[in-house]
PDB file of N, CA and C in Angstrom:
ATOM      1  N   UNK A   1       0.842  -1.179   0.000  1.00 57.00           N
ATOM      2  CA  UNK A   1       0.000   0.000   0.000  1.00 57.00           C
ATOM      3  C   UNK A   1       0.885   1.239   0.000  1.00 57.00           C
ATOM      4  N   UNK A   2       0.551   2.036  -0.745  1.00 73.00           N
ATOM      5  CA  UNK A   2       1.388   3.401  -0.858  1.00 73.00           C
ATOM      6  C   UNK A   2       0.357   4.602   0.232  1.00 73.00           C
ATOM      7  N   UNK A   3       2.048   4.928   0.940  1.00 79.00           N
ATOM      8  CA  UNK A   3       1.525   6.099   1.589  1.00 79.00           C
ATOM      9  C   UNK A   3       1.717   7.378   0.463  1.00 79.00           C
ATOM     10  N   UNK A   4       0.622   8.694   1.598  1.00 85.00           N
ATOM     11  CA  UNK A   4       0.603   9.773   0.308  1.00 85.00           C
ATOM     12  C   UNK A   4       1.414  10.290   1.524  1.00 85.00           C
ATOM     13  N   UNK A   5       2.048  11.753   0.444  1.00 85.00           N
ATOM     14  CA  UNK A   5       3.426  12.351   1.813  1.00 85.00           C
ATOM     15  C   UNK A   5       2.956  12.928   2.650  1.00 85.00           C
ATOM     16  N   UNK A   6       1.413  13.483   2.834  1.00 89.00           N
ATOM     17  CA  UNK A   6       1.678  13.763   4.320  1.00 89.00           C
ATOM     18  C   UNK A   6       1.562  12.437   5.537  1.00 89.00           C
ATOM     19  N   UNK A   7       1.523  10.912   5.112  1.00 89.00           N
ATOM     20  CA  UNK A   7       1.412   9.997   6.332  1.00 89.00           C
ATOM     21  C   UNK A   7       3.259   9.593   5.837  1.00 89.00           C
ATOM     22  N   UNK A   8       3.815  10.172   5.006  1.00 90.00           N
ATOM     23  CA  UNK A   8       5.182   9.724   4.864  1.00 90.00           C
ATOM     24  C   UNK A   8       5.998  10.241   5.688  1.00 90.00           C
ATOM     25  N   UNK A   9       5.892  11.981   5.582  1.00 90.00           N
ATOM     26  CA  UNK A   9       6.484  12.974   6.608  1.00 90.00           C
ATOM     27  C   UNK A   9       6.246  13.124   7.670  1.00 90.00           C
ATOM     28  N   UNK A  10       5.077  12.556   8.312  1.00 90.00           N
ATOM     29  CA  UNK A  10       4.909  12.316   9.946  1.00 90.00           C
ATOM     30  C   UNK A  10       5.531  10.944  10.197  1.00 90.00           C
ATOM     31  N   UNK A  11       5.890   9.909   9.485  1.00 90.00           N
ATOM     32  CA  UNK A  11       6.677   8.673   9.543  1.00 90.00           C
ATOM     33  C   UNK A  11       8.036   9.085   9.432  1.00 90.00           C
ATOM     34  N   UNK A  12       8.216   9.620   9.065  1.00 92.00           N
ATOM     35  CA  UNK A  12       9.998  10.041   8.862  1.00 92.00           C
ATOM     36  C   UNK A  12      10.295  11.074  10.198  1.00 92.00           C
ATOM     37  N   UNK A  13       9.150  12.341  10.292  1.00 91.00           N
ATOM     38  CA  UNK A  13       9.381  13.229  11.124  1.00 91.00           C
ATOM     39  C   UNK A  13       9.683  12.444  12.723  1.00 91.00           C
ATOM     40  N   UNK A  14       9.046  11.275  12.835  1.00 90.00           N
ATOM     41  CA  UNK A  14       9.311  10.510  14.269  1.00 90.00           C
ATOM     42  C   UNK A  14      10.539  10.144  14.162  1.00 90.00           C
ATOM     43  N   UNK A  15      11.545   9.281  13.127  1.00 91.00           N
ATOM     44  CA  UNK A  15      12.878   8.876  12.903  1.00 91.00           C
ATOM     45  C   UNK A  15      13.641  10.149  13.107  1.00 91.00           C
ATOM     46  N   UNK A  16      13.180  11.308  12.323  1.00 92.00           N
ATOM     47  CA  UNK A  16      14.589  12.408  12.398  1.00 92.00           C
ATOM     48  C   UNK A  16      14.690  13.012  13.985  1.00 92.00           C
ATOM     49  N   UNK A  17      13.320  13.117  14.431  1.00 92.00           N
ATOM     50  CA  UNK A  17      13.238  13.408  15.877  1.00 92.00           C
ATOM     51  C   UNK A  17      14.033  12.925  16.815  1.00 92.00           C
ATOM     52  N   UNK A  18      14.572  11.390  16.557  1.00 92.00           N
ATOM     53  CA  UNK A  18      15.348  10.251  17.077  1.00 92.00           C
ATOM     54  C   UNK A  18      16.826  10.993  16.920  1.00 92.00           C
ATOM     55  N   UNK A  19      17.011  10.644  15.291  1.00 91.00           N
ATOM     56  CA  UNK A  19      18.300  10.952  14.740  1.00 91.00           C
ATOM     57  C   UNK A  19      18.849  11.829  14.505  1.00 91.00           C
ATOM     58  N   UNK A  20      17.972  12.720  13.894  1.00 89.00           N
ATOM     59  CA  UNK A  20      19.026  14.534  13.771  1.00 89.00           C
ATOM     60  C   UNK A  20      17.537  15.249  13.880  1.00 89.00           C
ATOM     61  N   UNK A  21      17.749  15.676  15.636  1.00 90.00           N
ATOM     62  CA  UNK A  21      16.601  16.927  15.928  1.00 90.00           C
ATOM     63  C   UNK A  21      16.851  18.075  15.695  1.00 90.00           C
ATOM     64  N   UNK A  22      17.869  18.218  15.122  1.00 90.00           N
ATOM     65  CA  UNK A  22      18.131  19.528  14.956  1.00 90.00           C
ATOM     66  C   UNK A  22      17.271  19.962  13.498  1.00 90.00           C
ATOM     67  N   UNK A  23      17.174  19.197  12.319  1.00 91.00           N
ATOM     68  CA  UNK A  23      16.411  18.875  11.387  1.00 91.00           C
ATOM     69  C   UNK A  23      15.373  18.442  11.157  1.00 91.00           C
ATOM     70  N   UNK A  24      14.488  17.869  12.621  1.00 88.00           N
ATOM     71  CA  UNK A  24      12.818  17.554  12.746  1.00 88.00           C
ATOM     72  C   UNK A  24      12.262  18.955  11.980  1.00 88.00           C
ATOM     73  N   UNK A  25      12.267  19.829  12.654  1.00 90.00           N
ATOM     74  CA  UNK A  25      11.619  20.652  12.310  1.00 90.00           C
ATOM     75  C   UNK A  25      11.600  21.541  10.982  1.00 90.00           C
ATOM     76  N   UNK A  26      12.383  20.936  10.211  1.00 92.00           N
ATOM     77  CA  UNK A  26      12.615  20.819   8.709  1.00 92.00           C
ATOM     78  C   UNK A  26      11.861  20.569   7.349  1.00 92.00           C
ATOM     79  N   UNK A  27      11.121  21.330   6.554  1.00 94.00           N
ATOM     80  CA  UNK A  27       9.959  21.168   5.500  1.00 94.00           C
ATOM     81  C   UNK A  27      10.524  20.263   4.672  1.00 94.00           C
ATOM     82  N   UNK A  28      10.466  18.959   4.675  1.00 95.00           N
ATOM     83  CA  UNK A  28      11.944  18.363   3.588  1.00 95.00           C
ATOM     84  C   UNK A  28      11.190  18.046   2.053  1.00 95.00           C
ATOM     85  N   UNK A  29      11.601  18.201   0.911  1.00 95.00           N
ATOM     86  CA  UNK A  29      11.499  18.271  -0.375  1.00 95.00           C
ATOM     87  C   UNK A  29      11.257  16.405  -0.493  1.00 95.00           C
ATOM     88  N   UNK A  30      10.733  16.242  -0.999  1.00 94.00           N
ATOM     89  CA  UNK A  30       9.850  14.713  -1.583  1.00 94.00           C
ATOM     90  C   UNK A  30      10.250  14.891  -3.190  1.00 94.00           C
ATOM     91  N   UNK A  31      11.300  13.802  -3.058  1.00 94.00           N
ATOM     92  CA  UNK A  31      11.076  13.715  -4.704  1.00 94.00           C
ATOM     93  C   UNK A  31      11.118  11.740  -4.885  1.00 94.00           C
ATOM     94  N   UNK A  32      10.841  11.165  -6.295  1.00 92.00           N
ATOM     95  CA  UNK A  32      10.112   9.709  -6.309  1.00 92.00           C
ATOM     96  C   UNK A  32      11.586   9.511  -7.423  1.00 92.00           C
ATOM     97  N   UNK A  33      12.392   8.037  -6.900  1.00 90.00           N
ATOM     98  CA  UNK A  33      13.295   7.693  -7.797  1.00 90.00           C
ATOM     99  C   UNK A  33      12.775   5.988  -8.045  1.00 90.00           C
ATOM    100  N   UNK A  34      13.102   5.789  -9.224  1.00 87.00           N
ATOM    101  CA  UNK A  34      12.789   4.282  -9.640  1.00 87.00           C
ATOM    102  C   UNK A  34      13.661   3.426 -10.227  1.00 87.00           C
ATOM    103  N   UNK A  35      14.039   2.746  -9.818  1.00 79.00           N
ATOM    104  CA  UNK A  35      14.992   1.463  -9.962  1.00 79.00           C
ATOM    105  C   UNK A  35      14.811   0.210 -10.411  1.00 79.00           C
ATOM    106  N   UNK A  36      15.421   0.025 -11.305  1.00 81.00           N
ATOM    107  CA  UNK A  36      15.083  -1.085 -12.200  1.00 81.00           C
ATOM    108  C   UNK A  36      16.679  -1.833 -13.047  1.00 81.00           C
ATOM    109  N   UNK A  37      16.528  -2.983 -12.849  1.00 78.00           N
ATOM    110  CA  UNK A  37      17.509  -3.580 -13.879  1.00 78.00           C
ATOM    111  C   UNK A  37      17.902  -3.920 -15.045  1.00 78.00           C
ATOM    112  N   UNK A  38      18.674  -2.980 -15.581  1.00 82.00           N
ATOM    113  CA  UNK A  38      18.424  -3.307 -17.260  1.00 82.00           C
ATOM    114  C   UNK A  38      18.743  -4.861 -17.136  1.00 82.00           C
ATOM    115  N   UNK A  39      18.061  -4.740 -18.476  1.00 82.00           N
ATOM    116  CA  UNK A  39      17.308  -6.314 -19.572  1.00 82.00           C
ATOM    117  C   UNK A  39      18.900  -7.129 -19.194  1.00 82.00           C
ATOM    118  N   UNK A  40      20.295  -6.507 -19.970  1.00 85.00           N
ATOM    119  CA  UNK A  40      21.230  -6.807 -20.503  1.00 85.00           C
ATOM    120  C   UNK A  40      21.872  -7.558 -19.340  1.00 85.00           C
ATOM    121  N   UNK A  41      21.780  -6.661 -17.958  1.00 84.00           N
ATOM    122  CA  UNK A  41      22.398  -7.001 -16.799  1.00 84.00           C
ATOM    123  C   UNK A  41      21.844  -8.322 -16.524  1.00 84.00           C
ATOM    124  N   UNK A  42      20.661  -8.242 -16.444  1.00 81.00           N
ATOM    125  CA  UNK A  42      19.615  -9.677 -15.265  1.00 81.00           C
ATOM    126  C   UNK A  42      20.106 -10.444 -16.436  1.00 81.00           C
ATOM    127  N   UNK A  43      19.868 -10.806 -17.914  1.00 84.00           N
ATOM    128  CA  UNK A  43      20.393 -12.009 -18.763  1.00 84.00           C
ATOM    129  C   UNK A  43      21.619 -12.550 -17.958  1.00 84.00           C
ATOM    130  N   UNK A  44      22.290 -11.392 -18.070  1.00 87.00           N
ATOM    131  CA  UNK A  44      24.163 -11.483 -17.207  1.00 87.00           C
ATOM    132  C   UNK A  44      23.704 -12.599 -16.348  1.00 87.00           C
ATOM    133  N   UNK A  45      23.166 -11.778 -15.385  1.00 85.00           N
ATOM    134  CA  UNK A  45      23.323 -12.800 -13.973  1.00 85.00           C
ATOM    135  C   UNK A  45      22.368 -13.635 -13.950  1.00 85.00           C
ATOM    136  N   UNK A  46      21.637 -13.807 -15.295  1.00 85.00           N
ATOM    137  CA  UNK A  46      20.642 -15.241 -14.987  1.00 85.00           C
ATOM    138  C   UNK A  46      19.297 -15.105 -14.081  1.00 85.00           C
ATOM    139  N   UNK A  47      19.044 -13.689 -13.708  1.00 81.00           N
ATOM    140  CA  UNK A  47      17.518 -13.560 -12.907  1.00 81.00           C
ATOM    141  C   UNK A  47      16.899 -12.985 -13.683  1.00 81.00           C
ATOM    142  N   UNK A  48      15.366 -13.430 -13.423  1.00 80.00           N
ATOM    143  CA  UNK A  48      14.212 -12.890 -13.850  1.00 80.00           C
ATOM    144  C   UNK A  48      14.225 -11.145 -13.309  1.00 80.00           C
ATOM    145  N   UNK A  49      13.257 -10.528 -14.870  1.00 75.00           N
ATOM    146  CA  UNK A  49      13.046  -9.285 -14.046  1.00 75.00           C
ATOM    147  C   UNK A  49      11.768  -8.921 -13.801  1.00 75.00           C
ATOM    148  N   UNK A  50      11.904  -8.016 -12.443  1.00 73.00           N
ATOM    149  CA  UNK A  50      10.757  -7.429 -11.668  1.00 73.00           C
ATOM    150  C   UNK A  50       9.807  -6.935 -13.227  1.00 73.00           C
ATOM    151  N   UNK A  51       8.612  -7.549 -12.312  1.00 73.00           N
ATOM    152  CA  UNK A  51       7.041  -6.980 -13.512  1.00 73.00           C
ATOM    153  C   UNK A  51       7.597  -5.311 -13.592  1.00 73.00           C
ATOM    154  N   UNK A  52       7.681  -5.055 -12.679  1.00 74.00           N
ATOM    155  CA  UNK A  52       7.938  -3.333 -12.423  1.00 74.00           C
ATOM    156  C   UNK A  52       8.856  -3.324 -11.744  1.00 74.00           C
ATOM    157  N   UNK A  53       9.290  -1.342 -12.054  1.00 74.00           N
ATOM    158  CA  UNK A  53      10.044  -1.105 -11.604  1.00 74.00           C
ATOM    159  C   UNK A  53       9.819  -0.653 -10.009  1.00 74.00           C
ATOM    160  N   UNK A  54      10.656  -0.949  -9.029  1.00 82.00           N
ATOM    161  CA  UNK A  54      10.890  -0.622  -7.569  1.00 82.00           C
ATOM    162  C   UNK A  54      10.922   0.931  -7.593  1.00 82.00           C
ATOM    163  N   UNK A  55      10.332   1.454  -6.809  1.00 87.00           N
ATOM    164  CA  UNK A  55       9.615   2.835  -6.343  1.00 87.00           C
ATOM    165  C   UNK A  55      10.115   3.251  -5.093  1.00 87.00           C
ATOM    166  N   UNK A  56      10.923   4.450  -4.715  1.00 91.00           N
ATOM    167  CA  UNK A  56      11.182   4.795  -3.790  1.00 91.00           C
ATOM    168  C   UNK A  56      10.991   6.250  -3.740  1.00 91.00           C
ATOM    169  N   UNK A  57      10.584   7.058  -2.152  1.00 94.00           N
ATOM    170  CA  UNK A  57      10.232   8.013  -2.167  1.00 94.00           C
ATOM    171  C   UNK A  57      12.181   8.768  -1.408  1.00 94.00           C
ATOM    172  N   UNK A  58      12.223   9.653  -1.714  1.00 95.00           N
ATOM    173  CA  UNK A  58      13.777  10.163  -0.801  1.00 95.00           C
ATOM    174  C   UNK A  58      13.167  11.745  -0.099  1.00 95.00           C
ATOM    175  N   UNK A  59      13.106  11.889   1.054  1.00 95.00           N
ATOM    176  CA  UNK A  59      12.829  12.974   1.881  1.00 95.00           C
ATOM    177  C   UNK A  59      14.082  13.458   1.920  1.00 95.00           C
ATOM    178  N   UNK A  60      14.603  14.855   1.486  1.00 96.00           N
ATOM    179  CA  UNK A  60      15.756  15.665   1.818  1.00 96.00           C
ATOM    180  C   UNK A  60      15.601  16.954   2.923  1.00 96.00           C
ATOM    181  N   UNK A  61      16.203  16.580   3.826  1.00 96.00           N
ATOM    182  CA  UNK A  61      16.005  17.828   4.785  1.00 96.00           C
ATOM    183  C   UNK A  61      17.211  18.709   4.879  1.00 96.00           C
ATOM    184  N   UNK A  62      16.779  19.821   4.240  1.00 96.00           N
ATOM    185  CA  UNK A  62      18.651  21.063   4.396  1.00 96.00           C
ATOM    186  C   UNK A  62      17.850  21.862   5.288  1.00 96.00           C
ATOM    187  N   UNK A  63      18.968  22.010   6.461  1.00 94.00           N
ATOM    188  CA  UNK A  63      18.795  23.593   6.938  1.00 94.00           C
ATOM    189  C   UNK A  63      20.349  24.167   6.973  1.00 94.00           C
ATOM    190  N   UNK A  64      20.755  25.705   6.869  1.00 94.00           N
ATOM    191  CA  UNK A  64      21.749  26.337   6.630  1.00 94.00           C
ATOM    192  C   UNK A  64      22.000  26.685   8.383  1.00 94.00           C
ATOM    193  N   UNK A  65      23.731  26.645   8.771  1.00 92.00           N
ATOM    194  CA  UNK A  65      23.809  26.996   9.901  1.00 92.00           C
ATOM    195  C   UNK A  65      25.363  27.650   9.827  1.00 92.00           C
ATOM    196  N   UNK A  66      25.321  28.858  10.914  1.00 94.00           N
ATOM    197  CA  UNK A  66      26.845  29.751  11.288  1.00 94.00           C
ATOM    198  C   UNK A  66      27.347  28.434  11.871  1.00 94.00           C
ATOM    199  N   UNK A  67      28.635  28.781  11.627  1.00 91.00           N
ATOM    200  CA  UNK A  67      30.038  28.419  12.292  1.00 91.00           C
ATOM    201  C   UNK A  67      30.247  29.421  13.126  1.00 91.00           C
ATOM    202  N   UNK A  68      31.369  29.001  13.945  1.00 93.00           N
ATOM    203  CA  UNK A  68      31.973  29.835  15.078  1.00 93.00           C
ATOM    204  C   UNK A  68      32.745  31.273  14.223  1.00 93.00           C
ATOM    205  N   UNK A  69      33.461  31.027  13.024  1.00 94.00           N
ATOM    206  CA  UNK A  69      33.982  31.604  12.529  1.00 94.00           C
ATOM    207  C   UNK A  69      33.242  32.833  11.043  1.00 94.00           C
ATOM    208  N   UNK A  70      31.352  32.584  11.286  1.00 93.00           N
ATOM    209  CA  UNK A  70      30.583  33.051  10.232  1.00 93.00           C
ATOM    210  C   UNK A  70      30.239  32.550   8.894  1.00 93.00           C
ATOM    211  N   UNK A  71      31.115  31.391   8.751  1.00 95.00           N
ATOM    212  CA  UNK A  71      30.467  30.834   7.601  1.00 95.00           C
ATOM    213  C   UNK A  71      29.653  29.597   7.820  1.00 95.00           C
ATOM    214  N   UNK A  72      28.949  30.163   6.962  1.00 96.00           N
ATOM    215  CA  UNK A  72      27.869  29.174   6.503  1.00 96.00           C
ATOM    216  C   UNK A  72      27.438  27.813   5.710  1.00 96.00           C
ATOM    217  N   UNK A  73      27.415  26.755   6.671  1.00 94.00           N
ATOM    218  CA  UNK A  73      27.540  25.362   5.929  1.00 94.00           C
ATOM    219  C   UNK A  73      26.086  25.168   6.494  1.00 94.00           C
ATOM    220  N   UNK A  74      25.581  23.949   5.062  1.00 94.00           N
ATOM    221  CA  UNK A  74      24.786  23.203   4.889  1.00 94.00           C
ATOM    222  C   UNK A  74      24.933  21.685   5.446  1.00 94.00           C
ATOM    223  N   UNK A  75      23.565  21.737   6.127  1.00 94.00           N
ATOM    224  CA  UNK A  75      23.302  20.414   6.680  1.00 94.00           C
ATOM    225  C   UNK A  75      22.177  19.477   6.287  1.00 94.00           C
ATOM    226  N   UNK A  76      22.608  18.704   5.327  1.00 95.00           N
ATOM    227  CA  UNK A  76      21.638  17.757   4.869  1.00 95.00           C
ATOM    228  C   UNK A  76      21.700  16.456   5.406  1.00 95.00           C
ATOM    229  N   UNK A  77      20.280  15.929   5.163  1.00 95.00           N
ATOM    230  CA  UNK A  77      20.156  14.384   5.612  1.00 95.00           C
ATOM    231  C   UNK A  77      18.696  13.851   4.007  1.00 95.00           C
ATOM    232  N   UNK A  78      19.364  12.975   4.213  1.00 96.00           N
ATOM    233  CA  UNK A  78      18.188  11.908   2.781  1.00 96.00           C
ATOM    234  C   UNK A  78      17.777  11.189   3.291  1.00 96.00           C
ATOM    235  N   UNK A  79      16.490  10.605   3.208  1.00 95.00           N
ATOM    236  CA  UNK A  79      15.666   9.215   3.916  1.00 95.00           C
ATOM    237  C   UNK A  79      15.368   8.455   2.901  1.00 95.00           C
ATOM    238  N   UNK A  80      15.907   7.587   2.710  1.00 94.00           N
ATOM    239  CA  UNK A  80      14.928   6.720   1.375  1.00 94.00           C
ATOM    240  C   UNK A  80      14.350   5.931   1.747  1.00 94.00           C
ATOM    241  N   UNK A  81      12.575   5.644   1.251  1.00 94.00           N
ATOM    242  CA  UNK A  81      11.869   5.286   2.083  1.00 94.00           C
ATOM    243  C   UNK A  81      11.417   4.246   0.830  1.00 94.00           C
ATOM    244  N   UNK A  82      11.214   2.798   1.285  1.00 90.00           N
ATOM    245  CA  UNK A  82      10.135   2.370   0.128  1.00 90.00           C
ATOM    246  C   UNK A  82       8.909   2.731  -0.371  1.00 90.00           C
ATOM    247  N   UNK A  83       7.558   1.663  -1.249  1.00 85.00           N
ATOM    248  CA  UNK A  83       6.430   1.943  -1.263  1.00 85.00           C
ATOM    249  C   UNK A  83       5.766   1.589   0.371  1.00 85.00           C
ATOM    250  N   UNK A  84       6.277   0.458   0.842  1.00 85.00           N
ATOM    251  CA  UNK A  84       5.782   0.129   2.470  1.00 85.00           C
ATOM    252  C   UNK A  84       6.292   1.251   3.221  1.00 85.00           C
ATOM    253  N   UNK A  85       6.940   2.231   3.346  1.00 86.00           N
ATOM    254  CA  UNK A  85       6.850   2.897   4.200  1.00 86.00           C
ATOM    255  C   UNK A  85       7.729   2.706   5.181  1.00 86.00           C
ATOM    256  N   UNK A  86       9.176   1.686   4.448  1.00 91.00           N
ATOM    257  CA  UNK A  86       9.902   1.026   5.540  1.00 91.00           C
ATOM    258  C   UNK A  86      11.061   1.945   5.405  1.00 91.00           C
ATOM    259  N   UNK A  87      12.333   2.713   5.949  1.00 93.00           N
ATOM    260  CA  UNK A  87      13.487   3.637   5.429  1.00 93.00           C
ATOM    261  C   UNK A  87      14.581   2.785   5.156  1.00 93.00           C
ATOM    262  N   UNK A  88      14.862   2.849   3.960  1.00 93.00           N
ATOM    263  CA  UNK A  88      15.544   1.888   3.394  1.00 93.00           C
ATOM    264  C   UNK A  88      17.640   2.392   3.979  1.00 93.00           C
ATOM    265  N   UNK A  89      17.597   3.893   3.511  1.00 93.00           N
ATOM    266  CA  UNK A  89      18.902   3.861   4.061  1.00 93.00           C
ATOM    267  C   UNK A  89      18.521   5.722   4.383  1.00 93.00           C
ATOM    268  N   UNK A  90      19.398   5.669   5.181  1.00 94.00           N
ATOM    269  CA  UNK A  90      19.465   7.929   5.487  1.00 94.00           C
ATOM    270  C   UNK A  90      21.177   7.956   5.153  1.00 94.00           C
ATOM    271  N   UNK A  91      21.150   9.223   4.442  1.00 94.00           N
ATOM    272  CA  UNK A  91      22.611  10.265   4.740  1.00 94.00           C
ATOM    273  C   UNK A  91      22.366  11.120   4.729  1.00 94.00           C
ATOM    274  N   UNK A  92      23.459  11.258   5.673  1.00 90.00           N
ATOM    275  CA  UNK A  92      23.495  13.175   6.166  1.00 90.00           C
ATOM    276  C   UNK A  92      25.171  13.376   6.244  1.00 90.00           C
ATOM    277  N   UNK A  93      25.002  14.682   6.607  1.00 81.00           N
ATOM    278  CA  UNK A  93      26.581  15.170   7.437  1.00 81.00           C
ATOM    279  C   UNK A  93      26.164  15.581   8.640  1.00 81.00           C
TER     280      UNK A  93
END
């Protein structure tokens, strides 16, 4: 069952709360990547391919923050989330 993003971003918003609170409170950008194995590869290795392609949603959360010294670095984190709603992997700095 596919979640729609607002039951995605209250599912993620509980994880970042955990992991980087400094970024809960973060509007994060939703964009949809899809993954699939070319034809040429799966022959290679002898597996069948997926009816479809695998669907993943990636939540990016940036917020901009001072240094001690005035400059300004970016702090991102990525959630990649499946169609279940499970987080497949996060990066951040």
């Amino acid at each position: 069952m596919a979640l729609t993003d607002k039951e995605l971003k209250k599912m993620v918003k509980g994880y970042m709360e955990e992991n980087s609170p400094e970024l809960a409170d973060e509007e994060p950008v939703i964009s949809e990547e899809s993954y699939e194995i070319p034809e040429g590869v799966a022959r290679k290795l002898g597996v069948s391919l997926p009816k479809s392609a695998k669907t993943v949603k990636v939540l990016t959360y940036k917020k901009m923050v001072t240094a001690e010294d005035g400059a300004k670095l970016p702090i991102v984190t990525r959630v990649t989330v499946d169609e279940d709603g499970n987080i497949i992997k996060t990066t951040g700095n």
